[in-house]
Amino acid sequence: MTQPDATHDPGLRSFVDSANLPGHDFPIQNLPFGVFRLADAEPRVGVAIGDAILDLTEAAERGMLAGLGSLIEQGCRADALNDLMALGPEAWTRLRGRLSALLGVTSDHSAAVALRPAPDVTMELPARVGDYSDFYASIHHATNVGAMFRPENPLLPNYKWVPIGYHGRSSSLVPSETPVRRPLGQLKDDQSDAPRFGPTRALDYECEVGCFIGPGNPQGQPVPIQSAGRHLFGLCLVNDWSARDIQRWEYQPLGPFLSKSFATTVSPWVVTTDALAPFRTPAANRPASDPAPLSYLFDSDDQARGGCDLQLEVWLQSEAMRRAGAMPAQVSVANFREMYWTPAQLITHHASNGCNLRPGDLLASGTVSGPTEDSLGCLLELTARGTRPLALPGGETRRFLEDGDEVILRGTCRREGAVPIGFGECRGRVIA
């Protein structure tokens, strides 16, 4: 598992002045990767630094990455992150070291020629996602939702033994700021004998964390928990939009289908496992009465450092708020360190039957919720299935999302003695 090194030194500064501002998401200690497009040009791989993006194609063409190896240079010249993701931790660490040196205040500032102003670009999905799976890794979320439908037995018997997930739809993954159209589907309420077809009346967001796979595994060969971290390139933010009324009618016996396949928003920047090294935490503490993970899901190092101190915020801005010039309102704050299953456990379990993961595959955590009412990661929980409306500034309330609502997810890692790093924003606005 990656350890902090010189690139995490809190004394480092960049010649990009905005990267040195307190509270900025992208200081030189972060250096997240993404894919951007200038005007009508082809997509390029870039690294966020303050309010700028280092164009890695330009950097490679100007010889700034010389000596790192042809595969790293090739990955930096690509139109998606898949090639870099496939290279593995040693290559990622070498590249990070070079980028930190290029962007440091004590460098010769020659990298300035390869910088692009962030407001001038369009961000794309970070990778070509061949497969997308979504988990249910927050025991707080699973308990809250289970209690709504099974008050006497919120958690099903398998929850504490096996990471629960389902195979999602990669074709409907969309980059941040893509409008999300309200989906149609079959709806049935308790008073009706038959379902009807129409637009969802219970559109929801889900605040999640995405895990991008680096090197894959051959089909038929599981990934041992001890090496699962080598298969994790980095983390991003994910909004798994959900139509709760469609979901309620369709989910038995095979689980989510059309209630979730219409859109999933992915943030543009992937914060690498290297950047996250100072913010690793122990896995969430399990009560003594809970079963220990089965041996294939247990590793002492993962238990000691497999969590991540990542604070997640959900903000909401209605159409009326926008017209009035009101800022988005914060509706919840949770922390990823409280997840019942770690990213390494999700990777290992996913591949345990021999499923072949590939570079650029995306595994989402499921809704990240905490133990308090202000740490619930979706409206289904916050409003108790619509029975306890959420109050917004200006007198509006929400049971579920309305047309014109924009949901903004934000993430920040903080620890005493380390420079905080951010994930940028994951945004999506509902349209009719």
GROMACS .gro file of C-alpha atoms in nm:
model
  432
    1MET     CA    1   0.000   0.000   0.000
    2THR     CA    2   0.136   0.343  -0.097
    3GLN     CA    3   0.324   0.532   0.174
    4PRO     CA    4   0.365   0.912   0.199
    5ASP     CA    5   0.679   1.046   0.032
    6ALA     CA    6   0.842   1.377  -0.065
    7THR     CA    7   0.550   1.467  -0.296
    8HIS     CA    8   0.326   1.495   0.012
    9ASP     CA    9   0.554   1.740   0.194
   10PRO     CA   10   0.323   2.011   0.335
   11GLY     CA   11   0.595   2.266   0.264
   12LEU     CA   12   0.581   2.214  -0.114
   13ARG     CA   13   0.452   2.502  -0.322
   14SER     CA   14   0.378   2.538  -0.693
   15PHE     CA   15   0.465   2.819  -0.931
   16VAL     CA   16   0.093   2.809  -1.019
   17ASP     CA   17  -0.017   3.061  -0.759
   18SER     CA   18  -0.378   2.942  -0.730
   19ALA     CA   19  -0.256   2.597  -0.621
   20ASN     CA   20  -0.111   2.755  -0.307
   21LEU     CA   21  -0.434   2.917  -0.190
   22PRO     CA   22  -0.568   2.774   0.138
   23GLY     CA   23  -0.859   2.539   0.080
   24HIS     CA   24  -0.802   2.491  -0.293
   25ASP     CA   25  -0.894   2.141  -0.410
   26PHE     CA   26  -0.584   2.100  -0.626
   27PRO     CA   27  -0.259   2.189  -0.446
   28ILE     CA   28   0.066   2.037  -0.567
   29GLN     CA   29   0.020   1.758  -0.310
   30ASN     CA   30  -0.287   1.634  -0.502
   31LEU     CA   31  -0.219   1.619  -0.880
   32PRO     CA   32  -0.537   1.431  -0.987
   33PHE     CA   33  -0.574   1.299  -1.341
   34GLY     CA   34  -0.856   1.370  -1.586
   35VAL     CA   35  -0.940   1.404  -1.953
   36PHE     CA   36  -1.017   1.741  -2.111
   37ARG     CA   37  -1.100   1.886  -2.450
   38LEU     CA   38  -1.006   2.226  -2.594
   39ALA     CA   39  -1.268   2.364  -2.837
   40ASP     CA   40  -1.309   2.102  -3.112
   41ALA     CA   41  -0.978   1.928  -3.045
   42GLU     CA   42  -0.940   1.563  -2.950
   43PRO     CA   43  -0.953   1.470  -2.580
   44ARG     CA   44  -0.623   1.484  -2.388
   45VAL     CA   45  -0.499   1.359  -2.053
   46GLY     CA   46  -0.434   1.633  -1.800
   47VAL     CA   47  -0.344   1.693  -1.437
   48ALA     CA   48  -0.520   1.955  -1.224
   49ILE     CA   49  -0.299   2.211  -1.051
   50GLY     CA   50  -0.479   2.505  -0.893
   51ASP     CA   51  -0.702   2.669  -1.153
   52ALA     CA   52  -0.501   2.522  -1.440
   53ILE     CA   53  -0.455   2.189  -1.615
   54LEU     CA   54  -0.118   2.052  -1.719
   55ASP     CA   55  -0.159   1.916  -2.073
   56LEU     CA   56   0.034   1.588  -2.062
   57THR     CA   57   0.039   1.549  -2.439
   58GLU     CA   58   0.209   1.887  -2.468
   59ALA     CA   59   0.442   1.800  -2.181
   60ALA     CA   60   0.542   1.474  -2.349
   61GLU     CA   61   0.597   1.640  -2.688
   62ARG     CA   62   0.825   1.900  -2.529
   63GLY     CA   63   1.040   1.633  -2.363
   64MET     CA   64   0.930   1.705  -2.007
   65LEU     CA   65   0.856   1.337  -1.944
   66ALA     CA   66   1.175   1.201  -2.101
   67GLY     CA   67   1.332   0.910  -1.915
   68LEU     CA   68   1.011   0.786  -1.757
   69GLY     CA   69   0.971   0.511  -2.016
   70SER     CA   70   0.785   0.479  -2.344
   71LEU     CA   71   0.471   0.328  -2.188
   72ILE     CA   72   0.428   0.620  -1.949
   73GLU     CA   73   0.479   0.870  -2.231
   74GLN     CA   74   0.235   0.677  -2.448
   75GLY     CA   75  -0.024   0.685  -2.170
   76CYS     CA   76   0.021   1.060  -2.129
   77ARG     CA   77  -0.041   1.113  -2.501
   78ALA     CA   78  -0.364   0.907  -2.500
   79ASP     CA   79  -0.723   1.032  -2.515
   80ALA     CA   80  -0.829   0.851  -2.195
   81LEU     CA   81  -0.662   0.731  -1.876
   82ASN     CA   82  -0.688   0.357  -1.949
   83ASP     CA   83  -0.329   0.317  -2.072
   84LEU     CA   84  -0.188   0.492  -1.764
   85MET     CA   85  -0.420   0.297  -1.536
   86ALA     CA   86  -0.289  -0.031  -1.680
   87LEU     CA   87   0.074   0.043  -1.588
   88GLY     CA   88   0.055  -0.013  -1.213
   89PRO     CA   89   0.175   0.158  -0.895
   90GLU     CA   90   0.546   0.187  -0.971
   91ALA     CA   91   0.479   0.374  -1.296
   92TRP     CA   92   0.216   0.595  -1.133
   93THR     CA   93   0.459   0.689  -0.856
   94ARG     CA   94   0.739   0.772  -1.102
   95LEU     CA   95   0.508   0.992  -1.306
   96ARG     CA   96   0.378   1.168  -0.993
   97GLY     CA   97   0.734   1.244  -0.885
   98ARG     CA   98   0.815   1.402  -1.223
   99LEU     CA   99   0.494   1.609  -1.225
  100SER     CA  100   0.561   1.734  -0.873
  101ALA     CA  101   0.910   1.843  -0.977
  102LEU     CA  102   0.784   2.012  -1.297
  103LEU     CA  103   0.516   2.210  -1.114
  104GLY     CA  104   0.716   2.301  -0.804
  105VAL     CA  105   0.801   2.660  -0.724
  106THR     CA  106   1.173   2.573  -0.734
  107SER     CA  107   1.150   2.431  -1.089
  108ASP     CA  108   1.254   2.628  -1.397
  109HIS     CA  109   0.882   2.694  -1.467
  110SER     CA  110   0.920   2.548  -1.817
  111ALA     CA  111   0.597   2.352  -1.765
  112ALA     CA  112   0.405   2.681  -1.782
  113VAL     CA  113   0.386   2.647  -2.160
  114ALA     CA  114   0.181   2.327  -2.119
  115LEU     CA  115  -0.073   2.477  -1.877
  116ARG     CA  116  -0.433   2.534  -1.985
  117PRO     CA  117  -0.680   2.754  -1.792
  118ALA     CA  118  -0.940   2.520  -1.642
  119PRO     CA  119  -1.236   2.746  -1.739
  120ASP     CA  120  -1.137   2.715  -2.107
  121VAL     CA  121  -1.178   2.337  -2.132
  122THR     CA  122  -1.456   2.080  -2.139
  123MET     CA  123  -1.405   1.784  -1.908
  124GLU     CA  124  -1.479   1.432  -2.031
  125LEU     CA  125  -1.518   1.099  -1.853
  126PRO     CA  126  -1.174   1.010  -1.718
  127ALA     CA  127  -1.162   0.666  -1.880
  128ARG     CA  128  -1.332   0.440  -2.130
  129VAL     CA  129  -1.534   0.241  -1.877
  130GLY     CA  130  -1.585  -0.110  -2.005
  131ASP     CA  131  -1.775  -0.229  -1.699
  132TYR     CA  132  -1.942  -0.054  -1.407
  133SER     CA  133  -2.050  -0.221  -1.082
  134ASP     CA  134  -2.222  -0.060  -0.787
  135PHE     CA  135  -2.197  -0.184  -0.429
  136TYR     CA  136  -2.395  -0.136  -0.108
  137ALA     CA  137  -2.099  -0.090   0.126
  138SER     CA  138  -2.241   0.151   0.388
  139ILE     CA  139  -2.404  -0.037   0.674
  140HIS     CA  140  -2.573   0.285   0.784
  141HIS     CA  141  -2.738   0.325   0.444
  142ALA     CA  142  -2.829  -0.044   0.424
  143THR     CA  143  -2.982  -0.036   0.772
  144ASN     CA  144  -3.179   0.284   0.712
  145VAL     CA  145  -3.322   0.164   0.380
  146GLY     CA  146  -3.389  -0.185   0.513
  147ALA     CA  147  -3.581  -0.042   0.808
  148MET     CA  148  -3.821   0.135   0.571
  149PHE     CA  149  -3.925  -0.192   0.411
  150ARG     CA  150  -3.842  -0.451   0.681
  151PRO     CA  151  -3.866  -0.271   1.019
  152GLU     CA  152  -3.832  -0.595   1.209
  153ASN     CA  153  -3.522  -0.710   1.016
  154PRO     CA  154  -3.347  -0.419   0.835
  155LEU     CA  155  -3.031  -0.607   0.735
  156LEU     CA  156  -3.063  -0.926   0.534
  157PRO     CA  157  -2.865  -1.222   0.675
  158ASN     CA  158  -2.585  -1.199   0.418
  159TYR     CA  159  -2.498  -0.830   0.459
  160LYS     CA  160  -2.223  -0.866   0.721
  161TRP     CA  161  -2.066  -1.157   0.536
  162VAL     CA  162  -2.053  -1.052   0.172
  163PRO     CA  163  -2.008  -0.717  -0.010
  164ILE     CA  164  -2.340  -0.674  -0.193
  165GLY     CA  165  -2.332  -0.527  -0.545
  166TYR     CA  166  -2.492  -0.533  -0.886
  167HIS     CA  167  -2.369  -0.489  -1.240
  168GLY     CA  168  -2.452  -0.139  -1.365
  169ARG     CA  169  -2.477   0.017  -1.708
  170SER     CA  170  -2.152   0.173  -1.831
  171SER     CA  171  -2.316   0.323  -2.142
  172SER     CA  172  -2.515   0.569  -1.929
  173LEU     CA  173  -2.220   0.700  -1.727
  174VAL     CA  174  -2.195   1.074  -1.794
  175PRO     CA  175  -1.940   1.342  -1.700
  176SER     CA  176  -2.014   1.609  -1.445
  177GLU     CA  177  -2.244   1.893  -1.560
  178THR     CA  178  -2.432   1.669  -1.805
  179PRO     CA  179  -2.809   1.733  -1.768
  180VAL     CA  180  -3.004   1.435  -1.634
  181ARG     CA  181  -3.343   1.373  -1.795
  182ARG     CA  182  -3.620   1.253  -1.564
  183PRO     CA  183  -3.673   0.887  -1.658
  184LEU     CA  184  -3.994   0.709  -1.752
  185GLY     CA  185  -4.089   0.374  -1.609
  186GLN     CA  186  -4.350   0.148  -1.458
  187LEU     CA  187  -4.490   0.287  -1.132
  188LYS     CA  188  -4.727   0.120  -0.888
  189ASP     CA  189  -4.857   0.256  -0.559
  190ASP     CA  190  -5.018   0.056  -0.282
  191GLN     CA  191  -5.367   0.178  -0.371
  192SER     CA  192  -5.355   0.062  -0.735
  193ASP     CA  193  -5.420  -0.288  -0.867
  194ALA     CA  194  -5.198  -0.240  -1.173
  195PRO     CA  195  -4.892  -0.032  -1.259
  196ARG     CA  196  -4.893   0.267  -1.491
  197PHE     CA  197  -4.619   0.405  -1.717
  198GLY     CA  198  -4.490   0.759  -1.675
  199PRO     CA  199  -4.216   0.985  -1.541
  200THR     CA  200  -4.075   0.902  -1.198
  201ARG     CA  201  -4.220   1.100  -0.912
  202ALA     CA  202  -3.943   0.993  -0.674
  203LEU     CA  203  -3.615   1.092  -0.841
  204ASP     CA  204  -3.321   1.074  -0.601
  205TYR     CA  205  -2.945   1.121  -0.592
  206GLU     CA  206  -2.695   0.891  -0.422
  207CYS     CA  207  -2.366   1.031  -0.295
  208GLU     CA  208  -2.102   0.767  -0.370
  209VAL     CA  209  -1.729   0.717  -0.417
  210GLY     CA  210  -1.599   0.553  -0.734
  211CYS     CA  211  -1.295   0.324  -0.750
  212PHE     CA  212  -1.114   0.318  -1.086
  213ILE     CA  213  -0.939  -0.010  -1.161
  214GLY     CA  214  -0.576   0.000  -1.272
  215PRO     CA  215  -0.416  -0.327  -1.387
  216GLY     CA  216  -0.671  -0.599  -1.444
  217ASN     CA  217  -0.666  -0.970  -1.366
  218PRO     CA  218  -0.686  -1.259  -1.613
  219GLN     CA  219  -1.024  -1.430  -1.633
  220GLY     CA  220  -1.038  -1.716  -1.385
  221GLN     CA  221  -0.767  -1.572  -1.157
  222PRO     CA  222  -0.896  -1.400  -0.840
  223VAL     CA  223  -0.724  -1.096  -0.687
  224PRO     CA  224  -0.585  -1.173  -0.339
  225ILE     CA  225  -0.678  -0.916  -0.076
  226GLN     CA  226  -0.308  -0.858  -0.004
  227SER     CA  227  -0.253  -0.726  -0.358
  228ALA     CA  228  -0.591  -0.562  -0.422
  229GLY     CA  229  -0.447  -0.215  -0.361
  230ARG     CA  230  -0.217  -0.257  -0.661
  231HIS     CA  231  -0.528  -0.278  -0.879
  232LEU     CA  232  -0.675   0.054  -0.754
  233PHE     CA  233  -0.571   0.359  -0.958
  234GLY     CA  234  -0.769   0.614  -0.760
  235LEU     CA  235  -1.101   0.748  -0.638
  236CYS     CA  236  -1.362   0.985  -0.780
  237LEU     CA  237  -1.712   1.105  -0.690
  238VAL     CA  238  -2.021   0.933  -0.826
  239ASN     CA  239  -2.390   1.029  -0.823
  240ASP     CA  240  -2.595   0.716  -0.886
  241TRP     CA  241  -2.926   0.878  -0.981
  242SER     CA  242  -3.217   0.658  -0.873
  243ALA     CA  243  -3.588   0.652  -0.949
  244ARG     CA  244  -3.721   0.517  -0.620
  245ASP     CA  245  -4.076   0.443  -0.735
  246ILE     CA  246  -3.954   0.252  -1.040
  247GLN     CA  247  -3.700   0.076  -0.816
  248ARG     CA  248  -3.962  -0.026  -0.562
  249TRP     CA  249  -4.175  -0.197  -0.827
  250GLU     CA  250  -3.895  -0.369  -1.021
  251TYR     CA  251  -3.628  -0.465  -0.767
  252GLN     CA  252  -3.767  -0.803  -0.664
  253PRO     CA  253  -3.638  -1.063  -0.729
  254LEU     CA  254  -3.327  -0.952  -0.924
  255GLY     CA  255  -3.248  -0.604  -0.793
  256PRO     CA  256  -3.205  -0.263  -0.961
  257PHE     CA  257  -3.258  -0.232  -1.336
  258LEU     CA  258  -3.423   0.060  -1.517
  259SER     CA  259  -3.447   0.260  -1.194
  260LYS     CA  260  -3.072   0.322  -1.212
  261SER     CA  261  -2.956   0.267  -1.570
  262PHE     CA  262  -3.071   0.603  -1.713
  263ALA     CA  263  -2.776   0.811  -1.583
  264THR     CA  264  -2.482   0.795  -1.342
  265THR     CA  265  -2.273   1.110  -1.306
  266VAL     CA  266  -1.896   1.078  -1.259
  267SER     CA  267  -1.667   1.358  -1.142
  268PRO     CA  268  -1.392   1.459  -1.389
  269TRP     CA  269  -1.086   1.418  -1.164
  270VAL     CA  270  -0.943   1.093  -1.031
  271VAL     CA  271  -0.748   1.139  -0.708
  272THR     CA  272  -0.476   0.875  -0.717
  273THR     CA  273  -0.389   0.623  -0.449
  274ASP     CA  274  -0.053   0.801  -0.420
  275ALA     CA  275  -0.222   1.131  -0.337
  276LEU     CA  276  -0.445   0.959  -0.080
  277ALA     CA  277  -0.155   0.802   0.115
  278PRO     CA  278  -0.156   1.057   0.402
  279PHE     CA  279  -0.530   1.014   0.452
  280ARG     CA  280  -0.553   0.638   0.494
  281THR     CA  281  -0.736   0.524   0.808
  282PRO     CA  282  -0.818   0.192   0.970
  283ALA     CA  283  -1.113   0.005   0.829
  284ALA     CA  284  -1.438   0.090   1.005
  285ASN     CA  285  -1.463  -0.063   1.349
  286ARG     CA  286  -1.700  -0.361   1.359
  287PRO     CA  287  -1.893  -0.445   1.675
  288ALA     CA  288  -1.762  -0.750   1.858
  289SER     CA  289  -2.090  -0.927   1.781
  290ASP     CA  290  -2.035  -0.895   1.405
  291PRO     CA  291  -1.865  -1.178   1.218
  292ALA     CA  292  -1.506  -1.125   1.110
  293PRO     CA  293  -1.455  -1.110   0.731
  294LEU     CA  294  -1.392  -1.446   0.574
  295SER     CA  295  -1.023  -1.518   0.522
  296TYR     CA  296  -1.019  -1.418   0.154
  297LEU     CA  297  -1.151  -1.072   0.257
  298PHE     CA  298  -0.919  -1.025   0.554
  299ASP     CA  299  -0.575  -0.863   0.549
  300SER     CA  300  -0.415  -0.703   0.854
  301ASP     CA  301  -0.267  -0.415   0.649
  302ASP     CA  302  -0.606  -0.345   0.490
  303GLN     CA  303  -0.766  -0.346   0.835
  304ALA     CA  304  -0.500  -0.102   0.957
  305ARG     CA  305  -0.497   0.137   0.659
  306GLY     CA  306  -0.771   0.033   0.416
  307GLY     CA  307  -1.010   0.316   0.495
  308CYS     CA  308  -0.990   0.675   0.372
  309ASP     CA  309  -1.067   0.996   0.559
  310LEU     CA  310  -1.272   1.151   0.281
  311GLN     CA  311  -1.544   1.398   0.381
  312LEU     CA  312  -1.834   1.403   0.137
  313GLU     CA  313  -2.079   1.691   0.104
  314VAL     CA  314  -2.409   1.709  -0.084
  315TRP     CA  315  -2.538   2.047  -0.196
  316LEU     CA  316  -2.868   2.126  -0.372
  317GLN     CA  317  -2.981   2.430  -0.569
  318SER     CA  318  -3.337   2.458  -0.700
  319GLU     CA  319  -3.449   2.651  -1.005
  320ALA     CA  320  -3.611   2.910  -0.776
  321MET     CA  321  -3.287   2.949  -0.580
  322ARG     CA  322  -3.095   3.002  -0.904
  323ARG     CA  323  -3.340   3.268  -1.024
  324ALA     CA  324  -3.313   3.447  -0.689
  325GLY     CA  325  -2.934   3.435  -0.696
  326ALA     CA  326  -2.922   3.210  -0.389
  327MET     CA  327  -2.625   2.981  -0.344
  328PRO     CA  328  -2.667   2.602  -0.323
  329ALA     CA  329  -2.766   2.471   0.020
  330GLN     CA  330  -2.570   2.198   0.195
  331VAL     CA  331  -2.798   1.907   0.280
  332SER     CA  332  -2.560   1.645   0.423
  333VAL     CA  333  -2.201   1.565   0.525
  334ALA     CA  334  -2.068   1.209   0.561
  335ASN     CA  335  -1.729   1.038   0.568
  336PHE     CA  336  -1.605   0.752   0.353
  337ARG     CA  337  -1.402   0.609   0.644
  338GLU     CA  338  -1.726   0.474   0.793
  339MET     CA  339  -1.792   0.225   0.513
  340TYR     CA  340  -1.842  -0.135   0.626
  341TRP     CA  341  -1.631  -0.271   0.339
  342THR     CA  342  -1.301  -0.122   0.217
  343PRO     CA  343  -1.214  -0.060  -0.151
  344ALA     CA  344  -0.967  -0.351  -0.138
  345GLN     CA  345  -1.241  -0.582  -0.013
  346LEU     CA  346  -1.473  -0.469  -0.294
  347ILE     CA  347  -1.205  -0.538  -0.555
  348THR     CA  348  -1.116  -0.876  -0.409
  349HIS     CA  349  -1.476  -0.988  -0.378
  350HIS     CA  350  -1.562  -0.872  -0.729
  351ALA     CA  351  -1.280  -1.084  -0.872
  352SER     CA  352  -1.318  -1.375  -0.627
  353ASN     CA  353  -1.515  -1.588  -0.873
  354GLY     CA  354  -1.259  -1.528  -1.147
  355CYS     CA  355  -1.433  -1.222  -1.293
  356ASN     CA  356  -1.175  -1.035  -1.503
  357LEU     CA  357  -1.151  -0.668  -1.408
  358ARG     CA  358  -0.993  -0.440  -1.668
  359PRO     CA  359  -0.815  -0.102  -1.663
  360GLY     CA  360  -1.075   0.173  -1.646
  361ASP     CA  361  -1.349  -0.039  -1.491
  362LEU     CA  362  -1.545   0.155  -1.230
  363LEU     CA  363  -1.663   0.015  -0.897
  364ALA     CA  364  -1.890   0.247  -0.698
  365SER     CA  365  -1.929   0.222  -0.323
  366GLY     CA  366  -2.304   0.263  -0.295
  367THR     CA  367  -2.456   0.550  -0.099
  368VAL     CA  368  -2.220   0.685   0.166
  369SER     CA  369  -2.422   0.754   0.481
  370GLY     CA  370  -2.318   0.808   0.840
  371PRO     CA  371  -2.489   0.739   1.172
  372THR     CA  372  -2.648   1.083   1.215
  373GLU     CA  373  -2.942   1.251   1.041
  374ASP     CA  374  -2.718   1.515   0.882
  375SER     CA  375  -2.491   1.246   0.730
  376LEU     CA  376  -2.745   1.065   0.511
  377GLY     CA  377  -2.637   1.037   0.148
  378CYS     CA  378  -2.971   1.035  -0.038
  379LEU     CA  379  -3.319   1.186  -0.014
  380LEU     CA  380  -3.477   0.846   0.047
  381GLU     CA  381  -3.303   0.849   0.386
  382LEU     CA  382  -3.307   1.225   0.454
  383THR     CA  383  -3.683   1.250   0.400
  384ALA     CA  384  -3.769   0.906   0.541
  385ARG     CA  385  -3.909   0.790   0.207
  386GLY     CA  386  -4.075   1.126   0.145
  387THR     CA  387  -4.262   1.145   0.476
  388ARG     CA  388  -4.035   1.411   0.631
  389PRO     CA  389  -3.974   1.683   0.369
  390LEU     CA  390  -3.633   1.851   0.349
  391ALA     CA  391  -3.649   2.228   0.404
  392LEU     CA  392  -3.456   2.449   0.162
  393PRO     CA  393  -3.372   2.821   0.192
  394GLY     CA  394  -3.653   3.041   0.066
  395GLY     CA  395  -3.930   2.819   0.202
  396GLU     CA  396  -3.913   2.535  -0.052
  397THR     CA  397  -3.926   2.172   0.057
  398ARG     CA  398  -3.824   1.851  -0.113
  399ARG     CA  399  -3.947   1.495  -0.073
  400PHE     CA  400  -3.762   1.398  -0.391
  401LEU     CA  401  -3.595   1.594  -0.671
  402GLU     CA  402  -3.792   1.831  -0.893
  403ASP     CA  403  -3.713   1.948  -1.246
  404GLY     CA  404  -3.448   2.220  -1.239
  405ASP     CA  405  -3.284   2.090  -0.921
  406GLU     CA  406  -2.905   2.068  -0.939
  407VAL     CA  407  -2.716   1.829  -0.711
  408ILE     CA  408  -2.350   1.902  -0.634
  409LEU     CA  409  -2.122   1.649  -0.464
  410ARG     CA  410  -1.790   1.761  -0.314
  411GLY     CA  411  -1.515   1.565  -0.142
  412THR     CA  412  -1.217   1.668   0.071
  413CYS     CA  413  -0.942   1.476   0.252
  414ARG     CA  414  -0.801   1.638   0.566
  415ARG     CA  415  -0.552   1.528   0.830
  416GLU     CA  416  -0.341   1.717   1.081
  417GLY     CA  417   0.004   1.772   0.938
  418ALA     CA  418  -0.103   1.722   0.575
  419VAL     CA  419  -0.221   1.967   0.311
  420PRO     CA  420  -0.594   1.906   0.245
  421ILE     CA  421  -0.680   1.783  -0.104
  422GLY     CA  422  -1.012   1.794  -0.287
  423PHE     CA  423  -1.196   1.602  -0.554
  424GLY     CA  424  -1.357   1.893  -0.739
  425GLU     CA  425  -1.730   1.875  -0.802
  426CYS     CA  426  -1.971   1.618  -0.939
  427ARG     CA  427  -2.269   1.813  -1.077
  428GLY     CA  428  -2.593   1.722  -1.249
  429ARG     CA  429  -2.916   1.916  -1.314
  430VAL     CA  430  -3.254   1.747  -1.357
  431ILE     CA  431  -3.447   1.833  -1.673
  432ALA     CA  432  -3.802   1.736  -1.760
   0.00000   0.00000   0.00000
